[in-house]
Amino acid sequence: MHRVYEDGGREIVLTIFRHNPNDEDSIPHFQDYPIIERPGMTLYIALTQIYTSMDHDVSFDFVCRAGICGSCAMVVNGKPRLACRTLTSEFSEGKITLLPLPTFQHIKDLSVDTGTFMNAMTKRVEGWIVNNSPQDISTIEKPIDPELSDEIFELDRCIECGICLASCATKVMRPNFVGAVGLNRVARFSLDPHDSRSDEEFYELIGDDEGIFGCMSFMGCQDHCPKHLPLQKQIAYMRNKMVKVC
Amino acid sequence: MQKNHLIELLTQKDNRKKKSKIPARLDFLQSATGAVLVLFIMFHLLFESSILLGKDAMYALTKAFELDFVFKGGEPLFIAFLAFGVFVVFILHALLAMRKFPSSYREYSAYRLHSQMIQHEDTSLWFIQITTGFMMFFLGSIHLYTMMTQPDKIGPFASADRIYSDTMWPMYLLLLVSVVLHASVGLYRLIIKWGWGERQKSKWMIKAATIFYLGIGLVSLGAYMKIGYEHRGEYGKRYTVEANR
């Protein structure tokens, strides 16, 4: 039983994976940090408290603190989540184990490099508007049906936190798999009428076992996505499209 | 070797700089053969459980599959043809599904550790899918080979003798559990993979169907065991409607 203080705070323990792969003397291990939980405390706040008052050597990433930037993704008691959107009060036993996201290059402790993968993924799926017809930038862009626009913006809500990849057994087994983040990106541009690419052209980007046909429908991506994106629907949509190319 | 193949070997694209369409066809075929086998097994288990309605019902159904309404007395060869057709689809499906199996200890270990860490139902279900799939390489082949080579040995007594007196029941017990679980998880994957239906509702319905098919399968196997035990003294003697009156 953890002690509960008069002001409502209780004692919780954060167990953090510690390792620096760039330091030859670093041995991977877990380190316990007992702290006092305060009302409304998020994991981000708890980690900041540990960093400022207990251990200035512990590494973790954050930027926005509001679930927008996707930097603070980590594995919380086995589940990939955003630290800034996770309340410590969700864990009734007061024991929270934190790991860095698997499938990405480990930097140190809870810090990983998602940027290198996301950059390569964007180039690989050509995640931008492609339209080779002449454009007149002095005229107003062609309007889009509002419903379609909403559908596109819904997919644009992806923050590239990497949780879909860390939740995906296919990605864990087969590192070259593009993952839901890449397939969602392609689905987004295939919906966009500003993009002139045909299905045949999209097939050239994802039509293989490291792309759409590598997905084994484990659904870890959709079930852990912090933005609740309809990833299953988008992957099924792209799979149907890509099979029809043949 | 053809030059086009060498170009694909070196560039992963053909001589028009296009990706191969084979992965799309393989993915579609894996699903199509799986769907055919799921449909087949759903009807097969219902038909074999006709023994629960009585020996006459099972006998009549067997004879119908032997086309006794066309050929007097029925022709078991049709069962052998059907079994051969199913065997072809079965082998094709196994061949295509093997592409997805863990191909090394590293892949297997990565999957198992990830699955244990994340505790996610749909991820864990894959272990059942690959384990039962692997078991069926052998169990399914035994059953289908028996049906292809001995199609005349199907009937209330013939099947019961095979199961009880020929000690095939352990194989059938394992096959039943494997095939029902594999077909259930496979059908669920097909639905979400191609976007055929709502996920949670599909999962609930498939869980109910799994219990139903496991139930009728186990009770039917028990019924054949009972008939086989009672018939052990007359092993090999065939069932006739008249003799049962």
Short mmCIF file of C-alpha atoms in Angstrom, two decimals:
data_model
loop_
_atom_site.label_atom_id
_atom_site.label_comp_id
_atom_site.label_asym_id
_atom_site.label_seq_id
_atom_site.Cartn_x
_atom_site.Cartn_y
_atom_site.Cartn_z
CA MET A 1 0.00 0.00 0.00
CA HIS A 2 1.30 3.42 -0.88
CA ARG A 3 1.14 6.24 1.64
CA VAL A 4 -1.57 8.87 0.99
CA TYR A 5 -0.81 12.36 2.27
CA GLU A 6 -3.31 14.73 3.88
CA ASP A 7 -3.35 17.03 0.85
CA GLY A 8 -4.48 14.16 -1.38
CA GLY A 9 -1.06 13.29 -2.73
CA ARG A 10 0.02 9.68 -2.70
CA GLU A 11 3.41 8.07 -3.07
CA ILE A 12 3.98 6.54 -6.50
CA VAL A 13 7.03 4.89 -8.04
CA LEU A 14 8.21 5.51 -11.59
CA THR A 15 10.53 2.78 -12.83
CA ILE A 16 12.55 4.13 -15.72
CA PHE A 17 14.66 2.27 -18.26
CA ARG A 18 18.15 3.71 -18.11
CA HIS A 19 20.73 3.21 -20.82
CA ASN A 20 22.99 5.24 -23.02
CA PRO A 21 23.89 3.21 -26.13
CA ASN A 22 26.59 5.75 -26.98
CA ASP A 23 28.40 5.10 -23.70
CA GLU A 24 30.34 1.82 -23.72
CA ASP A 25 30.21 1.64 -19.92
CA SER A 26 26.43 2.05 -19.77
CA ILE A 27 24.61 -1.10 -18.66
CA PRO A 28 20.86 -1.24 -19.45
CA HIS A 29 18.93 -1.28 -16.18
CA PHE A 30 15.77 -0.03 -14.48
CA GLN A 31 15.84 2.69 -11.84
CA ASP A 32 13.06 3.45 -9.33
CA TYR A 33 12.03 7.04 -8.59
CA PRO A 34 9.53 7.42 -5.72
CA ILE A 35 7.63 10.71 -5.95
CA ILE A 36 4.52 12.30 -4.44
CA GLU A 37 1.63 12.38 -6.86
CA ARG A 38 -0.36 15.59 -6.99
CA PRO A 39 -3.88 16.07 -8.42
CA GLY A 40 -3.87 16.29 -12.21
CA MET A 41 -0.29 15.10 -12.44
CA THR A 42 0.69 13.83 -15.90
CA LEU A 43 3.66 11.61 -16.62
CA TYR A 44 5.32 14.60 -18.24
CA ILE A 45 4.99 16.56 -14.96
CA ALA A 46 6.23 13.57 -12.98
CA LEU A 47 9.27 13.20 -15.25
CA THR A 48 10.01 16.91 -15.04
CA GLN A 49 9.88 16.67 -11.26
CA ILE A 50 12.33 13.76 -11.32
CA TYR A 51 14.61 15.65 -13.69
CA THR A 52 14.61 18.90 -11.70
CA SER A 53 14.72 17.55 -8.15
CA MET A 54 16.08 13.99 -8.21
CA ASP A 55 18.17 13.07 -11.24
CA HIS A 56 19.42 15.56 -13.76
CA ASP A 57 20.86 12.77 -15.89
CA VAL A 58 17.55 11.14 -16.87
CA SER A 59 16.65 11.82 -20.53
CA PHE A 60 13.22 12.15 -22.09
CA ASP A 61 11.71 14.18 -24.94
CA PHE A 62 8.96 16.77 -24.89
CA VAL A 63 8.01 20.00 -26.66
CA CYS A 64 4.37 21.04 -26.55
CA ARG A 65 3.07 19.35 -23.36
CA ALA A 66 -0.40 19.27 -24.97
CA GLY A 67 -0.53 16.15 -27.14
CA ILE A 68 0.21 18.02 -30.35
CA CYS A 69 3.91 17.54 -31.10
CA GLY A 70 4.15 13.79 -30.43
CA SER A 71 7.64 14.09 -28.91
CA CYS A 72 6.90 12.51 -25.53
CA ALA A 73 5.70 9.11 -26.80
CA MET A 74 6.98 6.26 -24.62
CA VAL A 75 5.90 2.84 -23.40
CA VAL A 76 3.87 3.16 -20.20
CA ASN A 77 3.26 -0.11 -18.37
CA GLY A 78 3.57 -1.95 -21.70
CA LYS A 79 1.39 0.42 -23.74
CA PRO A 80 2.84 3.07 -26.09
CA ARG A 81 1.33 6.43 -25.04
CA LEU A 82 2.02 10.16 -24.88
CA ALA A 83 3.51 11.11 -21.49
CA CYS A 84 1.85 14.53 -21.55
CA ARG A 85 -1.60 12.99 -22.04
CA THR A 86 -1.25 10.27 -19.41
CA LEU A 87 -2.39 10.96 -15.87
CA THR A 88 -0.47 9.17 -13.12
CA SER A 89 -3.81 8.66 -11.33
CA GLU A 90 -4.79 6.14 -14.06
CA PHE A 91 -2.49 3.62 -12.36
CA SER A 92 -4.24 2.64 -9.17
CA GLU A 93 -1.31 0.63 -7.81
CA GLY A 94 0.98 3.63 -8.16
CA LYS A 95 3.64 1.68 -10.06
CA ILE A 96 4.53 2.98 -13.50
CA THR A 97 7.21 1.46 -15.69
CA LEU A 98 8.52 3.62 -18.54
CA LEU A 99 10.42 2.38 -21.60
CA PRO A 100 11.59 4.15 -24.75
CA LEU A 101 9.55 3.47 -27.90
CA PRO A 102 10.76 0.29 -29.62
CA THR A 103 11.40 0.27 -33.41
CA PHE A 104 13.20 3.64 -33.32
CA GLN A 105 16.86 4.41 -32.80
CA HIS A 106 17.48 4.69 -29.08
CA ILE A 107 19.23 7.90 -28.00
CA LYS A 108 19.26 7.61 -24.20
CA ASP A 109 16.88 6.44 -21.45
CA LEU A 110 13.38 7.38 -22.70
CA SER A 111 14.60 9.42 -25.64
CA VAL A 112 14.42 8.01 -29.18
CA ASP A 113 15.01 9.39 -32.67
CA THR A 114 11.68 9.33 -34.52
CA GLY A 115 12.76 12.10 -36.90
CA THR A 116 15.11 10.01 -39.02
CA PHE A 117 12.38 7.43 -39.71
CA MET A 118 9.66 10.03 -40.34
CA ASN A 119 11.90 11.92 -42.73
CA ALA A 120 12.77 8.76 -44.66
CA MET A 121 9.12 7.65 -44.64
CA THR A 122 7.97 11.00 -46.04
CA LYS A 123 10.47 10.73 -48.89
CA ARG A 124 9.62 7.09 -49.47
CA VAL A 125 5.86 7.62 -49.83
CA GLU A 126 6.35 11.08 -51.39
CA GLY A 127 4.14 12.53 -48.70
CA TRP A 128 3.33 15.80 -50.38
CA ILE A 129 0.98 17.13 -53.05
CA VAL A 130 2.11 16.06 -56.51
CA ASN A 131 0.49 17.86 -59.41
CA ASN A 132 2.34 18.33 -62.64
CA SER A 133 -0.32 20.36 -64.42
CA PRO A 134 0.47 24.10 -64.81
CA GLN A 135 -0.46 26.06 -61.67
CA ASP A 136 -1.41 29.73 -61.60
CA ILE A 137 -0.62 30.96 -58.10
CA SER A 138 -2.42 34.27 -58.73
CA THR A 139 -5.80 32.47 -58.82
CA ILE A 140 -7.72 30.95 -55.93
CA GLU A 141 -7.07 27.27 -55.38
CA LYS A 142 -9.74 24.92 -56.71
CA PRO A 143 -12.31 24.41 -53.92
CA ILE A 144 -12.87 20.97 -52.35
CA ASP A 145 -16.19 19.52 -51.25
CA PRO A 146 -16.44 20.33 -47.50
CA GLU A 147 -17.16 16.70 -46.54
CA LEU A 148 -14.13 15.48 -48.44
CA SER A 149 -12.10 18.27 -46.96
CA ASP A 150 -13.10 17.16 -43.44
CA GLU A 151 -12.08 13.62 -44.31
CA ILE A 152 -8.66 14.80 -45.49
CA PHE A 153 -8.13 17.06 -42.46
CA GLU A 154 -9.08 14.15 -40.20
CA LEU A 155 -6.10 12.18 -41.58
CA ASP A 156 -3.91 15.28 -41.35
CA ARG A 157 -4.32 15.17 -37.57
CA CYS A 158 -1.50 12.58 -37.42
CA ILE A 159 1.25 14.00 -35.21
CA GLU A 160 3.86 11.40 -36.23
CA CYS A 161 4.50 10.43 -32.63
CA GLY A 162 5.54 6.91 -33.68
CA ILE A 163 3.08 5.15 -31.38
CA CYS A 164 1.46 3.30 -34.30
CA LEU A 165 4.86 1.84 -35.21
CA ALA A 166 5.80 0.95 -31.64
CA SER A 167 2.41 -0.80 -31.27
CA CYS A 168 2.77 -2.78 -34.51
CA ALA A 169 4.03 -6.37 -34.32
CA THR A 170 4.78 -6.32 -38.05
CA LYS A 171 7.06 -3.31 -37.63
CA VAL A 172 8.77 -4.94 -34.63
CA MET A 173 9.47 -8.07 -36.70
CA ARG A 174 10.17 -6.39 -40.05
CA PRO A 175 11.95 -3.06 -39.60
CA ASN A 176 11.49 -1.96 -43.23
CA PHE A 177 7.69 -1.95 -42.93
CA VAL A 178 6.37 1.56 -43.65
CA GLY A 179 3.71 1.30 -40.93
CA ALA A 180 0.34 2.94 -40.41
CA VAL A 181 1.84 6.42 -40.34
CA GLY A 182 3.10 5.99 -43.93
CA LEU A 183 -0.03 4.26 -45.21
CA ASN A 184 -2.23 6.92 -43.62
CA ARG A 185 -0.15 9.59 -45.33
CA VAL A 186 -0.63 7.95 -48.74
CA ALA A 187 -4.38 7.57 -48.08
CA ARG A 188 -4.53 11.27 -47.25
CA PHE A 189 -2.99 12.33 -50.57
CA SER A 190 -4.93 9.76 -52.60
CA LEU A 191 -8.13 11.41 -51.29
CA ASP A 192 -6.95 14.92 -52.10
CA PRO A 193 -8.20 16.20 -55.50
CA HIS A 194 -5.26 18.63 -55.57
CA ASP A 195 -2.98 15.62 -55.95
CA SER A 196 -2.98 14.29 -59.50
CA ARG A 197 -1.31 10.95 -58.78
CA SER A 198 -3.10 7.86 -60.06
CA ASP A 199 -3.52 4.60 -58.15
CA GLU A 200 -0.81 3.12 -60.38
CA GLU A 201 1.57 5.81 -59.17
CA PHE A 202 0.67 5.18 -55.53
CA TYR A 203 1.27 1.47 -56.16
CA GLU A 204 4.86 2.31 -57.08
CA LEU A 205 5.25 3.81 -53.58
CA ILE A 206 3.55 1.21 -51.35
CA GLY A 207 2.73 -1.81 -53.54
CA ASP A 208 4.99 -4.36 -51.85
CA ASP A 209 5.50 -6.41 -48.68
CA GLU A 210 7.20 -3.47 -46.98
CA GLY A 211 4.21 -1.32 -47.81
CA ILE A 212 0.49 -2.03 -47.88
CA PHE A 213 0.83 -5.81 -48.36
CA GLY A 214 3.08 -6.11 -45.31
CA CYS A 215 0.28 -5.07 -42.94
CA MET A 216 -1.08 -8.11 -41.10
CA SER A 217 -4.01 -6.26 -39.51
CA PHE A 218 -2.87 -6.57 -35.89
CA MET A 219 -4.61 -3.24 -35.23
CA GLY A 220 -2.11 -2.19 -32.58
CA CYS A 221 -1.82 1.08 -34.52
CA GLN A 222 -5.48 2.00 -34.31
CA ASP A 223 -5.93 0.82 -30.73
CA HIS A 224 -3.02 2.92 -29.41
CA CYS A 225 -3.18 5.99 -31.68
CA PRO A 226 -3.43 8.98 -29.28
CA LYS A 227 -5.31 10.97 -31.93
CA HIS A 228 -7.82 8.14 -32.51
CA LEU A 229 -7.28 8.17 -36.27
CA PRO A 230 -9.34 5.70 -38.35
CA LEU A 231 -6.24 3.75 -39.38
CA GLN A 232 -7.96 0.42 -40.04
CA LYS A 233 -10.35 2.09 -42.48
CA GLN A 234 -7.52 3.89 -44.29
CA ILE A 235 -5.34 0.80 -44.59
CA ALA A 236 -8.30 -1.25 -45.90
CA TYR A 237 -9.12 1.58 -48.32
CA MET A 238 -5.56 1.62 -49.69
CA ARG A 239 -5.36 -2.18 -49.85
CA ASN A 240 -8.56 -2.36 -51.91
CA LYS A 241 -7.25 0.36 -54.23
CA MET A 242 -3.82 -1.24 -54.65
CA VAL A 243 -5.21 -4.70 -55.41
CA LYS A 244 -7.42 -3.23 -58.12
CA VAL A 245 -4.33 -1.80 -59.85
CA CYS A 246 -3.42 -5.33 -61.01
CA MET B 1 17.89 -16.45 -67.30
CA GLN B 2 15.74 -13.82 -68.96
CA LYS B 3 17.14 -10.30 -68.96
CA ASN B 4 13.88 -8.89 -67.56
CA HIS B 5 14.25 -11.11 -64.50
CA LEU B 6 17.81 -9.90 -64.02
CA ILE B 7 16.61 -6.30 -64.17
CA GLU B 8 14.07 -7.07 -61.42
CA LEU B 9 16.75 -8.81 -59.37
CA LEU B 10 19.00 -5.77 -59.54
CA THR B 11 16.46 -2.93 -59.31
CA GLN B 12 13.35 -4.52 -57.72
CA LYS B 13 11.50 -3.11 -60.73
CA ASP B 14 10.80 -4.39 -64.25
CA ASN B 15 12.26 -3.08 -67.52
CA ARG B 16 9.59 -0.33 -67.55
CA LYS B 17 10.78 0.74 -64.05
CA LYS B 18 7.50 -0.52 -62.58
CA LYS B 19 7.01 -2.52 -59.39
CA SER B 20 5.90 -6.12 -59.69
CA LYS B 21 2.16 -6.73 -59.32
CA ILE B 22 2.83 -10.16 -57.83
CA PRO B 23 2.67 -8.98 -54.16
CA ALA B 24 -0.85 -7.62 -54.80
CA ARG B 25 -1.95 -10.88 -56.40
CA LEU B 26 -0.43 -12.96 -53.61
CA ASP B 27 -2.14 -10.83 -50.96
CA PHE B 28 -5.49 -11.14 -52.72
CA LEU B 29 -5.07 -14.89 -53.31
CA GLN B 30 -4.16 -15.50 -49.67
CA SER B 31 -7.39 -13.83 -48.62
CA ALA B 32 -9.47 -15.50 -51.36
CA THR B 33 -8.22 -19.02 -50.58
CA GLY B 34 -8.72 -18.35 -46.87
CA ALA B 35 -12.30 -17.17 -47.46
CA VAL B 36 -13.06 -20.28 -49.56
CA LEU B 37 -11.66 -22.54 -46.83
CA VAL B 38 -13.61 -20.72 -44.09
CA LEU B 39 -16.84 -21.17 -46.05
CA PHE B 40 -16.00 -24.79 -46.71
CA ILE B 41 -15.27 -25.58 -43.07
CA MET B 42 -18.44 -23.84 -41.87
CA PHE B 43 -20.56 -26.14 -44.03
CA HIS B 44 -18.35 -29.19 -43.45
CA LEU B 45 -18.75 -28.99 -39.68
CA LEU B 46 -22.51 -28.54 -40.03
CA PHE B 47 -22.73 -31.54 -42.36
CA GLU B 48 -20.59 -33.83 -40.21
CA SER B 49 -22.66 -32.89 -37.16
CA SER B 50 -25.72 -34.31 -38.92
CA ILE B 51 -24.90 -37.43 -36.89
CA LEU B 52 -26.54 -35.57 -33.98
CA LEU B 53 -29.84 -35.82 -35.90
CA GLY B 54 -29.40 -39.58 -36.17
CA LYS B 55 -27.58 -42.16 -38.26
CA ASP B 56 -30.19 -41.97 -41.03
CA ALA B 57 -29.68 -38.22 -41.45
CA MET B 58 -25.90 -38.58 -41.66
CA TYR B 59 -26.23 -41.52 -44.07
CA ALA B 60 -28.66 -39.61 -46.32
CA LEU B 61 -26.32 -36.60 -46.44
CA THR B 62 -23.32 -38.80 -47.26
CA LYS B 63 -25.21 -40.43 -50.09
CA ALA B 64 -26.36 -37.03 -51.37
CA PHE B 65 -22.68 -35.98 -51.63
CA GLU B 66 -22.06 -39.22 -53.54
CA LEU B 67 -24.81 -38.03 -55.92
CA ASP B 68 -27.05 -41.03 -55.28
CA PHE B 69 -29.91 -39.07 -56.84
CA VAL B 70 -28.03 -39.39 -60.14
CA PHE B 71 -26.04 -42.61 -59.69
CA LYS B 72 -27.87 -45.43 -57.95
CA GLY B 73 -26.23 -46.22 -54.62
CA GLY B 74 -23.95 -43.17 -54.92
CA GLU B 75 -20.43 -42.77 -56.28
CA PRO B 76 -17.76 -42.10 -53.56
CA LEU B 77 -15.38 -40.86 -56.24
CA PHE B 78 -17.16 -37.49 -56.13
CA ILE B 79 -16.11 -37.13 -52.50
CA ALA B 80 -12.51 -37.86 -53.57
CA PHE B 81 -12.75 -35.15 -56.25
CA LEU B 82 -14.15 -32.69 -53.73
CA ALA B 83 -11.37 -33.57 -51.25
CA PHE B 84 -8.79 -33.11 -54.00
CA GLY B 85 -10.19 -29.67 -54.85
CA VAL B 86 -10.10 -28.65 -51.18
CA PHE B 87 -6.55 -30.03 -50.89
CA VAL B 88 -5.39 -27.85 -53.79
CA VAL B 89 -6.89 -24.71 -52.18
CA PHE B 90 -5.51 -25.80 -48.80
CA ILE B 91 -1.95 -26.19 -50.14
CA LEU B 92 -2.18 -22.90 -52.03
CA HIS B 93 -3.39 -21.10 -48.90
CA ALA B 94 -0.62 -22.67 -46.78
CA LEU B 95 1.98 -21.65 -49.35
CA LEU B 96 0.74 -18.06 -49.45
CA ALA B 97 0.28 -17.75 -45.68
CA MET B 98 3.82 -19.02 -45.05
CA ARG B 99 5.07 -15.67 -46.37
CA LYS B 100 3.80 -14.11 -43.17
CA PHE B 101 5.24 -16.61 -40.68
CA PRO B 102 8.20 -15.45 -38.58
CA SER B 103 11.16 -16.43 -40.75
CA SER B 104 13.87 -16.41 -38.09
CA TYR B 105 14.36 -16.62 -34.34
CA ARG B 106 14.89 -12.86 -34.30
CA GLU B 107 11.46 -12.25 -35.84
CA TYR B 108 9.78 -14.86 -33.61
CA SER B 109 11.40 -13.51 -30.47
CA ALA B 110 10.58 -9.90 -31.42
CA TYR B 111 6.93 -10.84 -31.91
CA ARG B 112 6.64 -12.82 -28.67
CA LEU B 113 8.34 -10.18 -26.50
CA HIS B 114 6.32 -7.41 -28.10
CA SER B 115 3.10 -9.37 -27.67
CA GLN B 116 3.85 -10.05 -23.99
CA MET B 117 4.71 -6.41 -23.40
CA ILE B 118 1.76 -4.79 -25.13
CA GLN B 119 -0.96 -7.26 -24.01
CA HIS B 120 -3.10 -6.48 -27.03
CA GLU B 121 -5.76 -9.01 -28.01
CA ASP B 122 -5.50 -8.77 -31.80
CA THR B 123 -1.71 -9.03 -31.60
CA SER B 124 -1.90 -12.07 -29.29
CA LEU B 125 -4.42 -13.75 -31.61
CA TRP B 126 -1.73 -14.05 -34.25
CA PHE B 127 0.08 -16.60 -32.09
CA ILE B 128 -3.04 -18.76 -32.23
CA GLN B 129 -3.26 -18.16 -35.97
CA ILE B 130 0.30 -19.27 -36.76
CA THR B 131 0.31 -22.15 -34.25
CA THR B 132 -2.96 -23.64 -35.52
CA GLY B 133 -1.87 -22.97 -39.10
CA PHE B 134 1.34 -24.88 -38.53
CA MET B 135 -0.51 -27.79 -36.91
CA MET B 136 -2.88 -27.98 -39.86
CA PHE B 137 -0.03 -28.43 -42.33
CA PHE B 138 0.05 -31.97 -40.93
CA LEU B 139 -3.39 -32.63 -39.48
CA GLY B 140 -5.29 -31.21 -42.46
CA SER B 141 -3.12 -33.16 -44.87
CA ILE B 142 -3.76 -36.44 -43.04
CA HIS B 143 -7.52 -35.90 -43.11
CA LEU B 144 -7.67 -34.76 -46.73
CA TYR B 145 -5.42 -37.61 -47.91
CA THR B 146 -7.70 -40.09 -46.13
CA MET B 147 -10.75 -38.57 -47.81
CA MET B 148 -9.07 -38.66 -51.23
CA THR B 149 -7.92 -42.27 -50.95
CA GLN B 150 -10.79 -43.79 -48.94
CA PRO B 151 -13.88 -41.79 -49.93
CA ASP B 152 -16.03 -44.91 -49.56
CA LYS B 153 -15.31 -45.05 -45.83
CA ILE B 154 -17.69 -42.27 -44.88
CA GLY B 155 -20.95 -43.05 -43.09
CA PRO B 156 -22.39 -43.54 -39.61
CA PHE B 157 -20.45 -46.77 -38.99
CA ALA B 158 -17.49 -46.27 -41.36
CA SER B 159 -16.66 -42.82 -39.93
CA ALA B 160 -17.23 -43.99 -36.35
CA ASP B 161 -14.94 -47.02 -36.91
CA ARG B 162 -12.25 -44.74 -38.33
CA ILE B 163 -12.51 -42.39 -35.38
CA TYR B 164 -12.78 -44.97 -32.59
CA SER B 165 -11.36 -48.34 -33.72
CA ASP B 166 -8.64 -46.86 -35.98
CA THR B 167 -7.70 -44.50 -33.10
CA MET B 168 -7.99 -41.41 -35.26
CA TRP B 169 -9.88 -39.47 -32.56
CA PRO B 170 -6.82 -37.70 -31.07
CA MET B 171 -5.96 -36.42 -34.55
CA TYR B 172 -9.56 -35.29 -35.16
CA LEU B 173 -9.76 -33.63 -31.75
CA LEU B 174 -6.63 -31.57 -32.45
CA LEU B 175 -7.76 -30.88 -36.02
CA LEU B 176 -11.17 -29.69 -34.85
CA VAL B 177 -9.73 -27.22 -32.34
CA SER B 178 -7.07 -26.04 -34.80
CA VAL B 179 -9.40 -25.57 -37.74
CA VAL B 180 -12.11 -23.74 -35.80
CA LEU B 181 -9.66 -21.37 -34.10
CA HIS B 182 -7.69 -20.76 -37.29
CA ALA B 183 -10.81 -20.13 -39.37
CA SER B 184 -12.26 -17.80 -36.72
CA VAL B 185 -9.17 -15.63 -36.34
CA GLY B 186 -8.62 -15.75 -40.10
CA LEU B 187 -12.16 -14.60 -40.86
CA TYR B 188 -11.83 -11.76 -38.35
CA ARG B 189 -8.59 -10.66 -40.01
CA LEU B 190 -10.23 -10.80 -43.44
CA ILE B 191 -13.06 -8.54 -42.28
CA ILE B 192 -10.76 -5.87 -40.87
CA LYS B 193 -8.14 -6.26 -43.58
CA TRP B 194 -10.56 -5.49 -46.41
CA GLY B 195 -12.93 -3.28 -44.41
CA TRP B 196 -15.94 -5.58 -44.80
CA GLY B 197 -17.57 -4.81 -41.47
CA GLU B 198 -17.54 -3.06 -38.15
CA ARG B 199 -14.70 -4.40 -36.05
CA GLN B 200 -16.16 -4.91 -32.58
CA LYS B 201 -19.43 -6.32 -33.88
CA SER B 202 -17.53 -8.71 -36.15
CA LYS B 203 -15.34 -9.83 -33.27
CA TRP B 204 -18.36 -10.51 -31.08
CA MET B 205 -20.15 -12.48 -33.81
CA ILE B 206 -17.04 -14.51 -34.63
CA LYS B 207 -16.51 -15.35 -30.95
CA ALA B 208 -20.10 -16.62 -30.79
CA ALA B 209 -19.58 -18.66 -33.99
CA THR B 210 -16.34 -20.12 -32.58
CA ILE B 211 -18.14 -21.38 -29.48
CA PHE B 212 -20.97 -22.76 -31.64
CA TYR B 213 -18.69 -24.62 -34.04
CA LEU B 214 -16.39 -25.92 -31.31
CA GLY B 215 -19.50 -27.07 -29.45
CA ILE B 216 -21.15 -28.95 -32.30
CA GLY B 217 -17.76 -30.31 -33.38
CA LEU B 218 -16.94 -31.73 -29.95
CA VAL B 219 -20.43 -33.15 -29.39
CA SER B 220 -20.37 -34.75 -32.87
CA LEU B 221 -16.94 -36.24 -32.21
CA GLY B 222 -18.34 -37.66 -28.97
CA ALA B 223 -21.31 -39.10 -30.89
CA TYR B 224 -19.00 -40.82 -33.41
CA MET B 225 -16.91 -42.16 -30.50
CA LYS B 226 -20.01 -43.63 -28.88
CA ILE B 227 -21.18 -45.23 -32.14
CA GLY B 228 -17.65 -46.52 -32.80
CA TYR B 229 -17.44 -48.03 -29.32
CA GLU B 230 -20.80 -49.78 -29.70
CA HIS B 231 -19.87 -50.92 -33.21
CA ARG B 232 -16.35 -52.15 -32.35
CA GLY B 233 -17.42 -55.81 -32.52
CA GLU B 234 -18.60 -55.35 -36.11
CA TYR B 235 -15.72 -53.23 -37.31
CA GLY B 236 -15.86 -52.65 -41.06
CA LYS B 237 -19.52 -53.48 -41.46
CA ARG B 238 -21.33 -50.70 -43.31
CA TYR B 239 -24.50 -48.95 -42.33
CA THR B 240 -27.70 -49.56 -44.25
CA VAL B 241 -31.01 -47.87 -43.59
CA GLU B 242 -32.88 -51.19 -43.75
CA ALA B 243 -30.62 -52.91 -41.19
CA ASN B 244 -31.16 -50.07 -38.77
CA ARG B 245 -34.95 -50.41 -38.82
#
